[in-house]
Amino acid sequence: DIQLTQSPSTLPASLGERVTISCRASQSISNSLNWYQQKPDGTVKRLIYSTSTLESGVPSRFSGSGSGTDYSLSISSLESEDFAMYYCLQYATYPWTFGGGTKLELK
Amino acid sequence: QVQLQQSGAELAKPGSSVKISCKASGYTFTSYYISWIKQTTGQGLEYIGYINTGSGGTNYNEKFKGKATLTVDKSSSTAFMQLSSLTPDDSAVYYCARRPYGFDYWGQGVMVTVSS
């Protein structure tokens, strides 16, 4: 199975700050990488698909980049609703696998 | 709007089975596969498998073969997952999610608790 190593596991940040979350795959996943946000009530929302395509309705402060084995999610200016858990998902090879998650918390 | 509405929380005894549902609305059910995902504090998010909602064909993560059985009822636009021979390790939140490009829409999750 492809392992996805997400870092950091916890990210303290302030409102208005720019942050970046990393996701490293154990082998190339050819840009088949999504980013998800999970709120404390369990609601899961796709933010980015295919590495860098912004989901419809998702604010433009979210962006994704990467290639090969290294991918990242950036949030340009944190707003209060952005404090949540974030996960990456690779769908290049079965079984699809997730990163371990990053908890974005208010500093 | 696309919605995946899952059934309610389950409390089950070790050795028993549970069947949870995922009712789709807001789109043509048979045009998109439905996948299932397990979430625990210890193991994080794990992909269980998917079902082709048109043909009923399935694909399972090897880890969940024999544990999960995926079915659909096209007449009610509902996907089901049965979990059998339950152990405490099966206690988790289970999500259904629609493909493509990984998963786009997710259900709200169902908590399954296995306890005697």
mmCIF file of C-alpha atoms in Angstrom:
data_model
loop_
_atom_site.group_PDB
_atom_site.id
_atom_site.type_symbol
_atom_site.label_atom_id
_atom_site.label_comp_id
_atom_site.label_asym_id
_atom_site.label_seq_id
_atom_site.Cartn_x
_atom_site.Cartn_y
_atom_site.Cartn_z
ATOM 1 C CA ASP A 1 0.000 0.000 0.000
ATOM 2 C CA ILE A 2 1.118 3.583 -0.626
ATOM 3 C CA GLN A 3 1.923 5.393 2.609
ATOM 4 C CA LEU A 4 1.098 9.086 2.913
ATOM 5 C CA THR A 5 3.078 10.985 5.520
ATOM 6 C CA GLN A 6 1.386 14.209 6.467
ATOM 7 C CA SER A 7 3.131 16.972 8.391
ATOM 8 C CA PRO A 8 2.897 18.606 10.757
ATOM 9 C CA SER A 9 0.415 16.585 12.797
ATOM 10 C CA THR A 10 -0.529 19.721 14.708
ATOM 11 C CA LEU A 11 -0.203 23.268 13.411
ATOM 12 C CA PRO A 12 -0.802 26.187 15.791
ATOM 13 C CA ALA A 13 -1.532 29.349 13.814
ATOM 14 C CA SER A 14 -3.101 32.782 14.099
ATOM 15 C CA LEU A 15 -5.910 34.463 12.213
ATOM 16 C CA GLY A 16 -4.639 35.998 8.984
ATOM 17 C CA GLU A 17 -1.522 33.825 8.908
ATOM 18 C CA ARG A 18 -0.423 31.805 5.878
ATOM 19 C CA VAL A 19 0.070 28.097 6.534
ATOM 20 C CA THR A 20 1.218 25.081 4.547
ATOM 21 C CA ILE A 21 0.544 21.379 5.155
ATOM 22 C CA SER A 22 2.700 18.733 3.529
ATOM 23 C CA CYS A 23 1.830 15.262 2.253
ATOM 24 C CA ARG A 24 4.595 12.917 1.111
ATOM 25 C CA ALA A 25 3.844 9.644 -0.669
ATOM 26 C CA SER A 26 5.946 6.493 -0.462
ATOM 27 C CA GLN A 27 5.930 6.327 -4.274
ATOM 28 C CA SER A 28 4.831 8.518 -7.132
ATOM 29 C CA ILE A 29 1.075 9.128 -7.253
ATOM 30 C CA SER A 30 0.945 11.114 -10.489
ATOM 31 C CA ASN A 31 -1.011 14.075 -9.093
ATOM 32 C CA SER A 32 -3.880 11.817 -7.912
ATOM 33 C CA LEU A 33 -4.033 13.643 -4.606
ATOM 34 C CA ASN A 34 -6.934 15.348 -2.831
ATOM 35 C CA TRP A 35 -7.233 17.467 0.294
ATOM 36 C CA TYR A 36 -10.152 17.256 2.721
ATOM 37 C CA GLN A 37 -11.291 19.296 5.671
ATOM 38 C CA GLN A 38 -13.031 17.639 8.603
ATOM 39 C CA LYS A 39 -14.909 19.677 11.191
ATOM 40 C CA PRO A 40 -15.414 18.584 14.832
ATOM 41 C CA ASP A 41 -18.966 17.398 14.045
ATOM 42 C CA GLY A 42 -17.490 14.915 11.560
ATOM 43 C CA THR A 43 -18.505 16.749 8.399
ATOM 44 C CA VAL A 44 -15.988 16.114 5.622
ATOM 45 C CA LYS A 45 -15.528 18.446 2.685
ATOM 46 C CA ARG A 46 -13.289 18.122 -0.356
ATOM 47 C CA LEU A 47 -11.182 21.242 -0.853
ATOM 48 C CA ILE A 48 -8.787 20.324 -3.647
ATOM 49 C CA TYR A 49 -8.727 17.469 -6.158
ATOM 50 C CA SER A 50 -6.103 16.298 -8.632
ATOM 51 C CA THR A 51 -3.417 18.142 -6.666
ATOM 52 C CA SER A 52 -4.425 21.700 -7.495
ATOM 53 C CA THR A 53 -8.034 21.978 -8.704
ATOM 54 C CA LEU A 54 -10.135 23.987 -6.304
ATOM 55 C CA GLU A 55 -13.524 22.472 -5.502
ATOM 56 C CA SER A 56 -16.440 24.645 -6.529
ATOM 57 C CA GLY A 57 -17.447 26.964 -3.710
ATOM 58 C CA VAL A 58 -14.185 26.614 -1.792
ATOM 59 C CA PRO A 59 -12.567 29.987 -1.033
ATOM 60 C CA SER A 60 -9.609 30.959 -3.173
ATOM 61 C CA ARG A 61 -7.372 31.290 -0.103
ATOM 62 C CA PHE A 62 -6.984 27.500 -0.378
ATOM 63 C CA SER A 63 -4.517 26.183 -2.918
ATOM 64 C CA GLY A 64 -2.737 22.926 -3.666
ATOM 65 C CA SER A 65 0.476 22.059 -5.426
ATOM 66 C CA GLY A 66 2.970 19.287 -5.921
ATOM 67 C CA SER A 67 4.076 16.457 -8.124
ATOM 68 C CA GLY A 68 5.595 13.002 -7.929
ATOM 69 C CA THR A 69 5.716 12.164 -4.239
ATOM 70 C CA ASP A 70 5.497 15.624 -2.627
ATOM 71 C CA TYR A 71 2.304 17.647 -2.286
ATOM 72 C CA SER A 72 1.105 20.548 -0.201
ATOM 73 C CA LEU A 73 -1.984 22.473 0.803
ATOM 74 C CA SER A 74 -1.683 26.176 1.544
ATOM 75 C CA ILE A 75 -4.139 28.559 3.147
ATOM 76 C CA SER A 76 -3.164 32.133 2.375
ATOM 77 C CA SER A 77 -4.894 34.019 5.193
ATOM 78 C CA LEU A 78 -6.505 31.989 7.950
ATOM 79 C CA GLU A 79 -10.082 32.676 8.907
ATOM 80 C CA SER A 80 -11.844 31.340 11.982
ATOM 81 C CA GLU A 81 -13.738 28.632 10.067
ATOM 82 C CA ASP A 82 -10.456 27.160 8.778
ATOM 83 C CA PHE A 83 -9.457 25.707 12.148
ATOM 84 C CA ALA A 84 -10.177 22.019 11.631
ATOM 85 C CA MET A 85 -8.555 18.712 10.676
ATOM 86 C CA TYR A 86 -7.050 18.294 7.214
ATOM 87 C CA TYR A 87 -6.327 15.060 5.381
ATOM 88 C CA CYS A 88 -4.721 14.136 2.100
ATOM 89 C CA LEU A 89 -5.917 11.169 0.016
ATOM 90 C CA GLN A 90 -4.140 9.358 -2.814
ATOM 91 C CA TYR A 91 -6.280 7.643 -5.431
ATOM 92 C CA ALA A 92 -3.546 6.602 -7.834
ATOM 93 C CA THR A 93 -3.358 3.012 -6.622
ATOM 94 C CA TYR A 94 -5.692 0.670 -4.737
ATOM 95 C CA PRO A 95 -6.169 0.570 -1.873
ATOM 96 C CA TRP A 96 -6.588 4.311 -1.747
ATOM 97 C CA THR A 97 -4.910 5.690 1.344
ATOM 98 C CA PHE A 98 -5.089 8.755 3.553
ATOM 99 C CA GLY A 99 -2.523 10.808 5.369
ATOM 100 C CA GLY A 100 -2.567 10.779 9.137
ATOM 101 C CA GLY A 101 -4.118 14.227 9.383
ATOM 102 C CA THR A 102 -3.133 17.717 10.479
ATOM 103 C CA LYS A 103 -4.948 19.524 13.234
ATOM 104 C CA LEU A 104 -4.946 23.246 12.487
ATOM 105 C CA GLU A 105 -5.500 24.977 15.804
ATOM 106 C CA LEU A 106 -5.692 28.535 17.004
ATOM 107 C CA LYS A 107 -2.453 29.724 18.560
ATOM 108 C CA GLN B 1 -27.942 19.423 -4.081
ATOM 109 C CA VAL B 2 -26.045 16.197 -3.627
ATOM 110 C CA GLN B 3 -26.686 14.549 -0.285
ATOM 111 C CA LEU B 4 -25.654 11.251 1.237
ATOM 112 C CA GLN B 5 -27.775 10.538 4.292
ATOM 113 C CA GLN B 6 -26.529 7.744 6.509
ATOM 114 C CA SER B 7 -28.437 5.709 9.054
ATOM 115 C CA GLY B 8 -28.152 6.170 12.799
ATOM 116 C CA ALA B 9 -25.628 5.027 15.357
ATOM 117 C CA GLU B 10 -25.378 1.321 16.125
ATOM 118 C CA LEU B 11 -24.536 -0.532 19.319
ATOM 119 C CA ALA B 12 -23.752 -4.174 18.633
ATOM 120 C CA LYS B 13 -22.470 -7.182 20.538
ATOM 121 C CA PRO B 14 -19.250 -8.984 19.645
ATOM 122 C CA GLY B 15 -19.869 -11.681 17.048
ATOM 123 C CA SER B 16 -22.976 -10.027 15.633
ATOM 124 C CA SER B 17 -23.489 -8.085 12.400
ATOM 125 C CA VAL B 18 -24.717 -4.620 11.542
ATOM 126 C CA LYS B 19 -25.968 -3.152 8.276
ATOM 127 C CA ILE B 20 -25.676 0.569 7.736
ATOM 128 C CA SER B 21 -27.212 2.544 4.915
ATOM 129 C CA CYS B 22 -26.376 5.528 2.751
ATOM 130 C CA LYS B 23 -29.282 7.126 0.900
ATOM 131 C CA ALA B 24 -28.334 9.329 -2.024
ATOM 132 C CA SER B 25 -30.272 12.274 -3.383
ATOM 133 C CA GLY B 26 -29.756 15.211 -5.701
ATOM 134 C CA TYR B 27 -28.146 13.259 -8.555
ATOM 135 C CA THR B 28 -28.534 10.144 -10.694
ATOM 136 C CA PHE B 29 -27.609 7.381 -8.269
ATOM 137 C CA THR B 30 -26.327 4.890 -10.815
ATOM 138 C CA SER B 31 -23.947 7.367 -12.428
ATOM 139 C CA TYR B 32 -21.484 7.374 -9.536
ATOM 140 C CA TYR B 33 -19.830 4.660 -7.490
ATOM 141 C CA ILE B 34 -20.181 4.714 -3.714
ATOM 142 C CA SER B 35 -17.206 4.029 -1.481
ATOM 143 C CA TRP B 36 -16.966 3.354 2.247
ATOM 144 C CA ILE B 37 -14.363 4.629 4.683
ATOM 145 C CA LYS B 38 -13.592 3.718 8.293
ATOM 146 C CA GLN B 39 -12.334 6.275 10.799
ATOM 147 C CA THR B 40 -10.806 5.487 14.161
ATOM 148 C CA THR B 41 -8.628 7.485 16.499
ATOM 149 C CA GLY B 42 -5.865 4.912 16.305
ATOM 150 C CA GLN B 43 -5.818 3.999 12.603
ATOM 151 C CA GLY B 44 -7.134 7.222 11.117
ATOM 152 C CA LEU B 45 -9.036 7.000 7.841
ATOM 153 C CA GLU B 46 -9.082 3.672 5.993
ATOM 154 C CA TYR B 47 -10.559 2.866 2.607
ATOM 155 C CA ILE B 48 -12.875 -0.134 2.756
ATOM 156 C CA GLY B 49 -13.981 -0.474 -0.856
ATOM 157 C CA TYR B 50 -16.473 0.602 -3.456
ATOM 158 C CA ILE B 51 -19.591 -0.562 -5.200
ATOM 159 C CA ASN B 52 -20.604 0.120 -8.767
ATOM 160 C CA THR B 53 -24.129 1.382 -8.166
ATOM 161 C CA GLY B 54 -25.203 0.446 -11.681
ATOM 162 C CA SER B 55 -23.955 -3.129 -11.907
ATOM 163 C CA GLY B 56 -23.518 -4.001 -8.234
ATOM 164 C CA GLY B 57 -19.905 -4.934 -8.843
ATOM 165 C CA THR B 58 -17.602 -4.450 -5.863
ATOM 166 C CA ASN B 59 -13.956 -3.942 -5.032
ATOM 167 C CA TYR B 60 -12.593 -4.350 -1.502
ATOM 168 C CA ASN B 61 -9.437 -3.375 0.297
ATOM 169 C CA GLU B 62 -7.813 -6.730 1.156
ATOM 170 C CA LYS B 63 -7.914 -5.733 4.809
ATOM 171 C CA PHE B 64 -11.714 -5.653 4.786
ATOM 172 C CA LYS B 65 -12.465 -8.725 2.706
ATOM 173 C CA GLY B 66 -14.678 -10.999 4.753
ATOM 174 C CA LYS B 67 -15.517 -8.157 7.123
ATOM 175 C CA ALA B 68 -17.512 -5.794 4.906
ATOM 176 C CA THR B 69 -20.141 -6.606 2.293
ATOM 177 C CA LEU B 70 -21.357 -3.832 0.011
ATOM 178 C CA THR B 71 -24.745 -3.868 -1.710
ATOM 179 C CA VAL B 72 -27.132 -1.421 -3.352
ATOM 180 C CA ASP B 73 -30.858 -0.973 -3.835
ATOM 181 C CA LYS B 74 -31.256 1.063 -6.998
ATOM 182 C CA SER B 75 -34.989 1.476 -6.461
ATOM 183 C CA SER B 76 -34.349 3.547 -3.327
ATOM 184 C CA SER B 77 -30.969 5.032 -4.329
ATOM 185 C CA THR B 78 -29.431 3.486 -1.247
ATOM 186 C CA ALA B 79 -26.096 1.799 -0.674
ATOM 187 C CA PHE B 80 -25.516 -0.564 2.214
ATOM 188 C CA MET B 81 -22.545 -1.934 4.080
ATOM 189 C CA GLN B 82 -22.842 -4.991 6.287
ATOM 190 C CA LEU B 83 -20.125 -5.606 8.844
ATOM 191 C CA SER B 84 -19.961 -9.160 10.148
ATOM 192 C CA SER B 85 -18.365 -11.055 13.044
ATOM 193 C CA LEU B 86 -17.944 -7.809 14.906
ATOM 194 C CA THR B 87 -15.109 -7.273 17.379
ATOM 195 C CA PRO B 88 -14.189 -4.199 19.430
ATOM 196 C CA ASP B 89 -11.705 -3.303 16.644
ATOM 197 C CA ASP B 90 -14.689 -2.635 14.392
ATOM 198 C CA SER B 91 -15.834 0.203 16.645
ATOM 199 C CA ALA B 92 -15.450 3.281 14.467
ATOM 200 C CA VAL B 93 -17.207 5.942 12.481
ATOM 201 C CA TYR B 94 -18.083 4.723 9.008
ATOM 202 C CA TYR B 95 -18.595 7.068 6.097
ATOM 203 C CA CYS B 96 -20.014 6.565 2.647
ATOM 204 C CA ALA B 97 -18.686 8.824 -0.075
ATOM 205 C CA ARG B 98 -19.286 9.368 -3.760
ATOM 206 C CA ARG B 99 -16.622 9.070 -6.387
ATOM 207 C CA PRO B 100 -15.049 10.435 -8.770
ATOM 208 C CA TYR B 101 -11.584 11.916 -8.373
ATOM 209 C CA GLY B 102 -11.226 10.240 -5.052
ATOM 210 C CA PHE B 103 -14.345 11.167 -3.128
ATOM 211 C CA ASP B 104 -16.324 14.328 -3.687
ATOM 212 C CA TYR B 105 -19.359 14.176 -1.391
ATOM 213 C CA TRP B 106 -19.408 12.377 1.967
ATOM 214 C CA GLY B 107 -22.185 11.226 4.244
ATOM 215 C CA GLN B 108 -22.327 12.474 7.817
ATOM 216 C CA GLY B 109 -20.866 9.272 9.239
ATOM 217 C CA VAL B 110 -22.281 6.483 11.399
ATOM 218 C CA MET B 111 -20.786 5.535 14.729
ATOM 219 C CA VAL B 112 -20.681 1.797 15.318
ATOM 220 C CA THR B 113 -19.858 0.664 18.835
ATOM 221 C CA VAL B 114 -19.106 -2.985 19.536
ATOM 222 C CA SER B 115 -19.445 -3.860 23.181
ATOM 223 C CA SER B 116 -20.817 -6.658 25.313
#
